[in-house]
Amino acid sequence: MTKGIEDDPPARRRVQRTINFDNTVLERARAAATWLAEAEPSAGIRSLVDIVNPAVDAYVTELERKYNDGKPFPTVLRMPSGRPSRRPDMR
């Protein structure tokens, strides 16, 4: 490997994160992934990640278009923990 060049481009690198789902959404997604992996291989769904990644990507693309002129939001190194406090102008 050449110095400074990675075999796996950053866009394809996978990282593990812990997030919380609404239970009903998670159960539906797990059921869909399991069923499709077994019964419909042509769907291209082999695991939950094959549902989650495209869904998040599509929604972030929509948010970028709606709120940031279609450009990616600035990169953050670390998200603050917990929920953000409500701004007074938001209800």
mmCIF file of N, CA and C in Angstrom:
data_model
loop_
_atom_site.group_PDB
_atom_site.id
_atom_site.type_symbol
_atom_site.label_atom_id
_atom_site.label_comp_id
_atom_site.label_asym_id
_atom_site.label_seq_id
_atom_site.Cartn_x
_atom_site.Cartn_y
_atom_site.Cartn_z
ATOM 1 N N MET A 1 0.852 -1.185 0.000
ATOM 2 C CA MET A 1 0.000 0.000 0.000
ATOM 3 C C MET A 1 0.888 1.236 0.000
ATOM 4 N N THR A 2 0.566 2.207 -0.849
ATOM 5 C CA THR A 2 1.297 3.456 -0.933
ATOM 6 C C THR A 2 0.959 4.327 0.260
ATOM 7 N N LYS A 3 1.970 5.021 0.797
ATOM 8 C CA LYS A 3 1.735 5.870 1.958
ATOM 9 C C LYS A 3 0.681 6.931 1.634
ATOM 10 N N GLY A 4 -0.308 7.075 2.526
ATOM 11 C CA GLY A 4 -1.351 8.077 2.350
ATOM 12 C C GLY A 4 -2.526 7.602 1.516
ATOM 13 N N ILE A 5 -2.419 6.404 0.959
ATOM 14 C CA ILE A 5 -3.510 5.877 0.154
ATOM 15 C C ILE A 5 -4.059 4.643 0.856
ATOM 16 N N GLU A 6 -5.358 4.598 0.997
ATOM 17 C CA GLU A 6 -5.998 3.483 1.680
ATOM 18 C C GLU A 6 -6.635 2.545 0.670
ATOM 19 N N ASP A 7 -6.648 1.247 1.002
ATOM 20 C CA ASP A 7 -7.302 0.272 0.136
ATOM 21 C C ASP A 7 -8.806 0.498 0.080
ATOM 22 N N ASP A 8 -9.382 0.883 1.202
ATOM 23 C CA ASP A 8 -10.828 1.057 1.311
ATOM 24 C C ASP A 8 -11.129 2.551 1.407
ATOM 25 N N PRO A 9 -11.729 3.155 0.374
ATOM 26 C CA PRO A 9 -12.007 4.592 0.454
ATOM 27 C C PRO A 9 -12.914 4.911 1.642
ATOM 28 N N PRO A 10 -12.768 6.090 2.247
ATOM 29 C CA PRO A 10 -13.561 6.442 3.429
ATOM 30 C C PRO A 10 -15.059 6.269 3.251
ATOM 31 N N ALA A 11 -15.588 6.530 2.068
ATOM 32 C CA ALA A 11 -17.034 6.419 1.858
ATOM 33 C C ALA A 11 -17.516 4.975 2.016
ATOM 34 N N ARG A 12 -16.648 3.987 1.837
ATOM 35 C CA ARG A 12 -17.040 2.587 1.923
ATOM 36 C C ARG A 12 -16.619 1.935 3.239
ATOM 37 N N ARG A 13 -15.857 2.632 4.045
ATOM 38 C CA ARG A 13 -15.431 2.067 5.317
ATOM 39 C C ARG A 13 -16.624 1.983 6.247
ATOM 40 N N ARG A 14 -16.739 0.878 6.930
ATOM 41 C CA ARG A 14 -17.852 0.710 7.863
ATOM 42 C C ARG A 14 -17.349 0.895 9.282
ATOM 43 N N VAL A 15 -18.154 1.554 10.081
ATOM 44 C CA VAL A 15 -17.847 1.755 11.491
ATOM 45 C C VAL A 15 -19.057 1.327 12.304
ATOM 46 N N GLN A 16 -18.803 0.857 13.489
ATOM 47 C CA GLN A 16 -19.892 0.442 14.359
ATOM 48 C C GLN A 16 -20.255 1.586 15.288
ATOM 49 N N ARG A 17 -21.544 1.895 15.378
ATOM 50 C CA ARG A 17 -22.065 2.928 16.263
ATOM 51 C C ARG A 17 -23.291 2.384 16.964
ATOM 52 N N THR A 18 -23.570 2.906 18.124
ATOM 53 C CA THR A 18 -24.769 2.523 18.841
ATOM 54 C C THR A 18 -25.793 3.626 18.685
ATOM 55 N N ILE A 19 -26.954 3.264 18.187
ATOM 56 C CA ILE A 19 -28.060 4.209 18.075
ATOM 57 C C ILE A 19 -29.316 3.523 18.596
ATOM 58 N N ASN A 20 -30.291 4.308 18.938
ATOM 59 C CA ASN A 20 -31.551 3.773 19.436
ATOM 60 C C ASN A 20 -32.627 3.916 18.368
ATOM 61 N N PHE A 21 -33.364 2.842 18.164
ATOM 62 C CA PHE A 21 -34.474 2.828 17.212
ATOM 63 C C PHE A 21 -35.784 2.727 17.969
ATOM 64 N N ASP A 22 -36.858 3.211 17.379
ATOM 65 C CA ASP A 22 -38.179 2.870 17.885
ATOM 66 C C ASP A 22 -38.327 1.368 17.680
ATOM 67 N N ASN A 23 -38.821 0.680 18.676
ATOM 68 C CA ASN A 23 -38.889 -0.776 18.620
ATOM 69 C C ASN A 23 -39.678 -1.280 17.411
ATOM 70 N N THR A 24 -40.818 -0.655 17.107
ATOM 71 C CA THR A 24 -41.626 -1.139 15.986
ATOM 72 C C THR A 24 -40.900 -0.967 14.654
ATOM 73 N N VAL A 25 -40.163 0.119 14.493
ATOM 74 C CA VAL A 25 -39.402 0.342 13.259
ATOM 75 C C VAL A 25 -38.303 -0.714 13.136
ATOM 76 N N LEU A 26 -37.586 -0.948 14.219
ATOM 77 C CA LEU A 26 -36.513 -1.935 14.201
ATOM 78 C C LEU A 26 -37.047 -3.330 13.902
ATOM 79 N N GLU A 27 -38.133 -3.707 14.547
ATOM 80 C CA GLU A 27 -38.691 -5.043 14.318
ATOM 81 C C GLU A 27 -39.144 -5.214 12.871
ATOM 82 N N ARG A 28 -39.762 -4.195 12.293
ATOM 83 C CA ARG A 28 -40.187 -4.269 10.883
ATOM 84 C C ARG A 28 -38.980 -4.398 9.963
ATOM 85 N N ALA A 29 -37.939 -3.610 10.238
ATOM 86 C CA ALA A 29 -36.735 -3.662 9.398
ATOM 87 C C ALA A 29 -36.040 -5.018 9.517
ATOM 88 N N ARG A 30 -35.949 -5.545 10.723
ATOM 89 C CA ARG A 30 -35.327 -6.862 10.925
ATOM 90 C C ARG A 30 -36.123 -7.949 10.215
ATOM 91 N N ALA A 31 -37.440 -7.872 10.315
ATOM 92 C CA ALA A 31 -38.282 -8.856 9.642
ATOM 93 C C ALA A 31 -38.101 -8.778 8.126
ATOM 94 N N ALA A 32 -38.080 -7.570 7.610
ATOM 95 C CA ALA A 32 -37.895 -7.391 6.165
ATOM 96 C C ALA A 32 -36.538 -7.922 5.716
ATOM 97 N N ALA A 33 -35.488 -7.582 6.443
ATOM 98 C CA ALA A 33 -34.148 -8.033 6.074
ATOM 99 C C ALA A 33 -34.046 -9.550 6.113
ATOM 100 N N THR A 34 -34.587 -10.156 7.148
ATOM 101 C CA THR A 34 -34.522 -11.612 7.282
ATOM 102 C C THR A 34 -35.311 -12.298 6.181
ATOM 103 N N TRP A 35 -36.529 -11.845 5.948
ATOM 104 C CA TRP A 35 -37.374 -12.454 4.938
ATOM 105 C C TRP A 35 -36.772 -12.293 3.542
ATOM 106 N N LEU A 36 -36.349 -11.064 3.227
ATOM 107 C CA LEU A 36 -35.795 -10.816 1.888
ATOM 108 C C LEU A 36 -34.506 -11.595 1.644
ATOM 109 N N ALA A 37 -33.656 -11.688 2.656
ATOM 110 C CA ALA A 37 -32.404 -12.432 2.496
ATOM 111 C C ALA A 37 -32.677 -13.899 2.171
ATOM 112 N N GLU A 38 -33.717 -14.457 2.778
ATOM 113 C CA GLU A 38 -34.028 -15.871 2.563
ATOM 114 C C GLU A 38 -34.914 -16.112 1.344
ATOM 115 N N ALA A 39 -35.935 -15.299 1.163
ATOM 116 C CA ALA A 39 -36.951 -15.579 0.143
ATOM 117 C C ALA A 39 -36.759 -14.827 -1.172
ATOM 118 N N GLU A 40 -36.078 -13.693 -1.142
ATOM 119 C CA GLU A 40 -35.929 -12.863 -2.350
ATOM 120 C C GLU A 40 -34.491 -12.370 -2.505
ATOM 121 N N PRO A 41 -33.548 -13.264 -2.780
ATOM 122 C CA PRO A 41 -32.146 -12.832 -2.904
ATOM 123 C C PRO A 41 -31.934 -11.757 -3.966
ATOM 124 N N SER A 42 -32.806 -11.715 -4.961
ATOM 125 C CA SER A 42 -32.662 -10.704 -6.017
ATOM 126 C C SER A 42 -32.891 -9.289 -5.494
ATOM 127 N N ALA A 43 -33.484 -9.151 -4.298
ATOM 128 C CA ALA A 43 -33.704 -7.822 -3.705
ATOM 129 C C ALA A 43 -32.388 -7.182 -3.272
ATOM 130 N N GLY A 44 -31.346 -7.999 -3.096
ATOM 131 C CA GLY A 44 -30.051 -7.449 -2.695
ATOM 132 C C GLY A 44 -29.967 -7.109 -1.213
ATOM 133 N N ILE A 45 -30.914 -7.566 -0.432
ATOM 134 C CA ILE A 45 -30.925 -7.308 1.012
ATOM 135 C C ILE A 45 -30.409 -8.567 1.699
ATOM 136 N N ARG A 46 -29.227 -8.464 2.296
ATOM 137 C CA ARG A 46 -28.662 -9.621 2.987
ATOM 138 C C ARG A 46 -28.674 -9.436 4.497
ATOM 139 N N SER A 47 -28.801 -8.168 4.931
ATOM 140 C CA SER A 47 -28.797 -7.901 6.366
ATOM 141 C C SER A 47 -29.458 -6.549 6.623
ATOM 142 N N LEU A 48 -29.587 -6.218 7.890
ATOM 143 C CA LEU A 48 -30.195 -4.952 8.289
ATOM 144 C C LEU A 48 -29.438 -3.751 7.715
ATOM 145 N N VAL A 49 -28.130 -3.865 7.607
ATOM 146 C CA VAL A 49 -27.334 -2.750 7.090
ATOM 147 C C VAL A 49 -27.721 -2.397 5.647
ATOM 148 N N ASP A 50 -28.183 -3.388 4.888
ATOM 149 C CA ASP A 50 -28.600 -3.124 3.507
ATOM 150 C C ASP A 50 -29.896 -2.329 3.434
ATOM 151 N N ILE A 51 -30.605 -2.235 4.537
ATOM 152 C CA ILE A 51 -31.799 -1.388 4.612
ATOM 153 C C ILE A 51 -31.445 -0.038 5.229
ATOM 154 N N VAL A 52 -30.688 -0.067 6.313
ATOM 155 C CA VAL A 52 -30.393 1.155 7.070
ATOM 156 C C VAL A 52 -29.523 2.132 6.283
ATOM 157 N N ASN A 53 -28.412 1.677 5.709
ATOM 158 C CA ASN A 53 -27.508 2.595 5.011
ATOM 159 C C ASN A 53 -28.183 3.369 3.883
ATOM 160 N N PRO A 54 -28.891 2.702 2.955
ATOM 161 C CA PRO A 54 -29.546 3.477 1.891
ATOM 162 C C PRO A 54 -30.624 4.422 2.413
ATOM 163 N N ALA A 55 -31.334 4.009 3.464
ATOM 164 C CA ALA A 55 -32.390 4.866 4.011
ATOM 165 C C ALA A 55 -31.798 6.128 4.636
ATOM 166 N N VAL A 56 -30.744 5.977 5.410
ATOM 167 C CA VAL A 56 -30.101 7.137 6.035
ATOM 168 C C VAL A 56 -29.482 8.027 4.959
ATOM 169 N N ASP A 57 -28.827 7.417 3.974
ATOM 170 C CA ASP A 57 -28.219 8.193 2.894
ATOM 171 C C ASP A 57 -29.268 9.023 2.149
ATOM 172 N N ALA A 58 -30.400 8.426 1.842
ATOM 173 C CA ALA A 58 -31.461 9.150 1.128
ATOM 174 C C ALA A 58 -31.996 10.308 1.966
ATOM 175 N N TYR A 59 -32.180 10.074 3.262
ATOM 176 C CA TYR A 59 -32.729 11.132 4.112
ATOM 177 C C TYR A 59 -31.724 12.268 4.314
ATOM 178 N N VAL A 60 -30.452 11.942 4.487
ATOM 179 C CA VAL A 60 -29.439 12.993 4.629
ATOM 180 C C VAL A 60 -29.327 13.802 3.338
ATOM 181 N N THR A 61 -29.409 13.132 2.204
ATOM 182 C CA THR A 61 -29.393 13.843 0.920
ATOM 183 C C THR A 61 -30.566 14.818 0.833
ATOM 184 N N GLU A 62 -31.736 14.382 1.280
ATOM 185 C CA GLU A 62 -32.914 15.257 1.298
ATOM 186 C C GLU A 62 -32.691 16.455 2.238
ATOM 187 N N LEU A 63 -32.126 16.219 3.414
ATOM 188 C CA LEU A 63 -31.859 17.312 4.367
ATOM 189 C C LEU A 63 -30.837 18.298 3.806
ATOM 190 N N GLU A 64 -29.794 17.777 3.134
ATOM 191 C CA GLU A 64 -28.802 18.661 2.509
ATOM 192 C C GLU A 64 -29.459 19.544 1.451
ATOM 193 N N ARG A 65 -30.314 18.935 0.634
ATOM 194 C CA ARG A 65 -31.008 19.703 -0.402
ATOM 195 C C ARG A 65 -31.908 20.769 0.207
ATOM 196 N N LYS A 66 -32.656 20.388 1.239
ATOM 197 C CA LYS A 66 -33.639 21.295 1.827
ATOM 198 C C LYS A 66 -33.005 22.410 2.659
ATOM 199 N N TYR A 67 -31.960 22.087 3.403
ATOM 200 C CA TYR A 67 -31.430 23.049 4.374
ATOM 201 C C TYR A 67 -30.024 23.564 4.086
ATOM 202 N N ASN A 68 -29.320 23.004 3.089
ATOM 203 C CA ASN A 68 -27.929 23.418 2.875
ATOM 204 C C ASN A 68 -27.587 23.542 1.388
ATOM 205 N N ASP A 69 -28.539 23.997 0.595
ATOM 206 C CA ASP A 69 -28.328 24.194 -0.850
ATOM 207 C C ASP A 69 -27.791 22.958 -1.553
ATOM 208 N N GLY A 70 -28.151 21.781 -1.068
ATOM 209 C CA GLY A 70 -27.719 20.542 -1.701
ATOM 210 C C GLY A 70 -26.289 20.143 -1.414
ATOM 211 N N LYS A 71 -25.609 20.916 -0.588
ATOM 212 C CA LYS A 71 -24.205 20.611 -0.255
ATOM 213 C C LYS A 71 -24.133 19.809 1.044
ATOM 214 N N PRO A 72 -23.072 19.013 1.199
ATOM 215 C CA PRO A 72 -22.906 18.296 2.465
ATOM 216 C C PRO A 72 -22.781 19.269 3.636
ATOM 217 N N PHE A 73 -23.319 18.888 4.777
ATOM 218 C CA PHE A 73 -23.140 19.691 5.983
ATOM 219 C C PHE A 73 -21.682 19.630 6.402
ATOM 220 N N PRO A 74 -21.206 20.651 7.138
ATOM 221 C CA PRO A 74 -19.817 20.606 7.595
ATOM 222 C C PRO A 74 -19.551 19.354 8.443
ATOM 223 N N THR A 75 -18.386 18.782 8.253
ATOM 224 C CA THR A 75 -17.984 17.593 8.996
ATOM 225 C C THR A 75 -17.813 17.924 10.470
ATOM 226 N N VAL A 76 -18.245 17.010 11.317
ATOM 227 C CA VAL A 76 -18.035 17.155 12.758
ATOM 228 C C VAL A 76 -17.191 15.975 13.224
ATOM 229 N N LEU A 77 -16.281 16.240 14.138
ATOM 230 C CA LEU A 77 -15.439 15.167 14.651
ATOM 231 C C LEU A 77 -16.138 14.386 15.751
ATOM 232 N N ARG A 78 -16.953 15.081 16.534
ATOM 233 C CA ARG A 78 -17.647 14.417 17.631
ATOM 234 C C ARG A 78 -18.971 15.117 17.877
ATOM 235 N N MET A 79 -20.032 14.330 17.943
ATOM 236 C CA MET A 79 -21.341 14.901 18.246
ATOM 237 C C MET A 79 -21.476 15.059 19.747
ATOM 238 N N PRO A 80 -22.131 16.113 20.196
ATOM 239 C CA PRO A 80 -22.374 16.245 21.632
ATOM 240 C C PRO A 80 -23.267 15.099 22.105
ATOM 241 N N SER A 81 -23.048 14.626 23.310
ATOM 242 C CA SER A 81 -23.878 13.537 23.821
ATOM 243 C C SER A 81 -25.205 14.090 24.326
ATOM 244 N N GLY A 82 -26.201 13.230 24.377
ATOM 245 C CA GLY A 82 -27.517 13.638 24.857
ATOM 246 C C GLY A 82 -28.294 14.392 23.799
ATOM 247 N N ARG A 83 -29.466 14.811 24.185
ATOM 248 C CA ARG A 83 -30.320 15.581 23.274
ATOM 249 C C ARG A 83 -29.985 17.058 23.396
ATOM 250 N N PRO A 84 -30.017 17.775 22.270
ATOM 251 C CA PRO A 84 -29.814 19.225 22.354
ATOM 252 C C PRO A 84 -30.977 19.884 23.092
ATOM 253 N N SER A 85 -30.674 20.952 23.796
ATOM 254 C CA SER A 85 -31.757 21.655 24.492
ATOM 255 C C SER A 85 -32.628 22.371 23.470
ATOM 256 N N ARG A 86 -33.884 22.571 23.838
ATOM 257 C CA ARG A 86 -34.800 23.267 22.937
ATOM 258 C C ARG A 86 -34.434 24.736 22.852
ATOM 259 N N ARG A 87 -34.410 25.233 21.630
ATOM 260 C CA ARG A 87 -34.202 26.661 21.446
ATOM 261 C C ARG A 87 -35.517 27.367 21.764
ATOM 262 N N PRO A 88 -35.452 28.563 22.338
ATOM 263 C CA PRO A 88 -36.693 29.262 22.710
ATOM 264 C C PRO A 88 -37.644 29.490 21.550
ATOM 265 N N ASP A 89 -37.109 29.645 20.312
ATOM 266 C CA ASP A 89 -37.967 29.932 19.165
ATOM 267 C C ASP A 89 -38.582 28.680 18.550
ATOM 268 N N MET A 90 -38.271 27.483 19.081
ATOM 269 C CA MET A 90 -38.817 26.237 18.543
ATOM 270 C C MET A 90 -39.829 25.647 19.513
ATOM 271 N N ARG A 91 -41.003 25.350 19.026
ATOM 272 C CA ARG A 91 -42.052 24.752 19.856
ATOM 273 C C ARG A 91 -42.754 23.661 19.121
#
